[in-house]
Coordinates of C-alpha atoms in Angstrom, one line a residue:
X206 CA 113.4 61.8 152.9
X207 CA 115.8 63.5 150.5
X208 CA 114.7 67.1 150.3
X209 CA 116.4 68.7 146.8
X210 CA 117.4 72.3 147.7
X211 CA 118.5 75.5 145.4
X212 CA 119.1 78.4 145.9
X213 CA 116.9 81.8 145.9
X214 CA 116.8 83.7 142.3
X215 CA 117.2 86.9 144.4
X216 CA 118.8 86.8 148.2
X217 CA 120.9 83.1 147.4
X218 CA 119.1 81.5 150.3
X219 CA 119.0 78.2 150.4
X220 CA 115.2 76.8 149.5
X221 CA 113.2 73.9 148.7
X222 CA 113.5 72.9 145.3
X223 CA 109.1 73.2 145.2
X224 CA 109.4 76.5 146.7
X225 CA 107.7 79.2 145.0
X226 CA 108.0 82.1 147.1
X227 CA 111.2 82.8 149.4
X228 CA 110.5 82.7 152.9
X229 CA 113.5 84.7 153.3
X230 CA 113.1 87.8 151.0
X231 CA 109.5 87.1 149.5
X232 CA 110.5 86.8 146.1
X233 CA 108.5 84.6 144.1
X234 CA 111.0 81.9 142.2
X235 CA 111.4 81.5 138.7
X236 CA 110.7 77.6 137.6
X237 CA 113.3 76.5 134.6
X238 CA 110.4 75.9 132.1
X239 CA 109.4 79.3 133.0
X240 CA 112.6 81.1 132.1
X241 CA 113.0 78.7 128.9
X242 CA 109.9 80.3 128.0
X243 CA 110.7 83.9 129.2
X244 CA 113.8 83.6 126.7
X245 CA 111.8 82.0 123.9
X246 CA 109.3 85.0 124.0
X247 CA 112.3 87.5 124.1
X248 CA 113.7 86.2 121.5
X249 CA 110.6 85.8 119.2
X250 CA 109.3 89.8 120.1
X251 CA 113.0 90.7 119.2
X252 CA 113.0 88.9 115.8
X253 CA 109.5 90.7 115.5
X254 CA 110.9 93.9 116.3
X255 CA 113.8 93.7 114.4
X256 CA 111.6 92.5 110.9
X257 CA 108.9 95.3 111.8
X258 CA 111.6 97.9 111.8
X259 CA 113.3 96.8 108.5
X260 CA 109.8 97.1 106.9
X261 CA 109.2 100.3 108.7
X262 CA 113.3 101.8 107.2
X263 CA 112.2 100.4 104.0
X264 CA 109.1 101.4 103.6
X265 CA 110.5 105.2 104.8
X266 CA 113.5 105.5 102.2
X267 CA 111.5 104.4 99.1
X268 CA 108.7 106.9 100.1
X269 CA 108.3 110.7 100.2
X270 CA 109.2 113.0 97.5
X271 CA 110.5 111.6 94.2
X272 CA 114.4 111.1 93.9
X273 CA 114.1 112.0 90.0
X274 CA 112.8 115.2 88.4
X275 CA 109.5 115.6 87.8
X276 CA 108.7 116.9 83.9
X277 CA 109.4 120.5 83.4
X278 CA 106.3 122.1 83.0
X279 CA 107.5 124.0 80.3
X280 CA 106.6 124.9 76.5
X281 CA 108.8 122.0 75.0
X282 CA 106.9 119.5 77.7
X283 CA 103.4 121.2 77.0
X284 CA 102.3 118.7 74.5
X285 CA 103.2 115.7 76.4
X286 CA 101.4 117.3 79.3
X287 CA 98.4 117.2 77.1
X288 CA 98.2 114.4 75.5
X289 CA 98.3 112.8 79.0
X290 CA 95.3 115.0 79.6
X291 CA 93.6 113.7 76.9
X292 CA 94.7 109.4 76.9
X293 CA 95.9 109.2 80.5
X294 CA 98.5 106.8 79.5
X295 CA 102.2 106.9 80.3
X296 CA 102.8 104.4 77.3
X297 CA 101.5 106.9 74.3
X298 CA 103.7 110.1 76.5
X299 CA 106.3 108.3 76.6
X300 CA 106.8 107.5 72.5
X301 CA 106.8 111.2 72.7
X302 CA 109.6 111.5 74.3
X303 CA 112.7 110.4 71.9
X304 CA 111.9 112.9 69.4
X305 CA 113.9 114.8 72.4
X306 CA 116.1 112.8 74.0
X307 CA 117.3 110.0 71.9
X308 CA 117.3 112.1 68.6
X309 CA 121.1 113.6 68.1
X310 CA 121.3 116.9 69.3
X311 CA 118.6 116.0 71.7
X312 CA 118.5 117.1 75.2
X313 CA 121.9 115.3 77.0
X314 CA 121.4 112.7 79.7
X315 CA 123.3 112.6 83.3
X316 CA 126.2 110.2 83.3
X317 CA 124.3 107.2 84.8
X318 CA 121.0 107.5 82.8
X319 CA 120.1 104.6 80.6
X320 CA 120.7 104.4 77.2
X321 CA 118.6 104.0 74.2
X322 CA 119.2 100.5 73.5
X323 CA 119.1 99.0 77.1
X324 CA 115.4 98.3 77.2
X325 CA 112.1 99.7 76.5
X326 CA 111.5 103.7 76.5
X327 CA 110.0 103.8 79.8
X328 CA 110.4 107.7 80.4
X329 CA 107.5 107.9 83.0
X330 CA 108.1 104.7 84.5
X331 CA 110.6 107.0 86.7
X332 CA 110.0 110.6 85.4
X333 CA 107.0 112.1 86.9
X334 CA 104.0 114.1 85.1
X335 CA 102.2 116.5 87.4
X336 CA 99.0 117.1 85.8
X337 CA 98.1 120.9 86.7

């Protein structure tokens, strides 16, 4: 009879090949399928992780407090203010809002702001109102 032999996971004794627990140190033995599996499982919980955590750093540095300013809350603002009172629409604010800023000699922009022309006056799409 042709016993297979290999060698303990732990101590390096040498063992039955069906052995599941090492006479020698008392280590139970790892089968192959089982450590395929073992890696498998690592390796799925670490893709997990690693997906959670990009969600999580996401979700994190688009949150909190507003990276633009908010809308003064001051007397040349007050009737934008209130007319948001009154409609509670962004859209019929915002048509307000070139008679300021787009008009010349209007309030100036910072360098990077968009321009007039490159789409649709969407002042409160980033801008906040907040209603008192």
């Amino acid at each position: 009879m042709d016993v297979k032999i290999k060698f303990c996971s732990d101590c390096g004794a040498q063992i039955s090949l069906k052995t599941e627990i090492c006479p020698h140190c008392g280590v139970r033995q790892i089968h192959k399928s089982n450590k395929i599996l073992k890696v498998c499982l690592i390796a799925i919980c670490g893709v997990l992780l690693l997906g959670m955590s990009a969600v999580l750093i996401t979700f994190f540095t688009i949150s909190g407090e507003e990276k633009t300013k908010r809308v003064p809350l001051d007397e040349k603002h007050m009737p934008a203010y209130e007319l948001f009172k009154k409609t509670q629409s962004k859209m019929e604010v915002d048509k307000g809002c070139p008679t300021c800023h787009f008009e010349p000699g209007g309030v100036p922009f910072p360098p990077k702001h968009p321009k007039a022309g490159d789409g649709p006056r969407r002042c409160l799409f980033c801008h906040k109102l907040k209603l008192v």
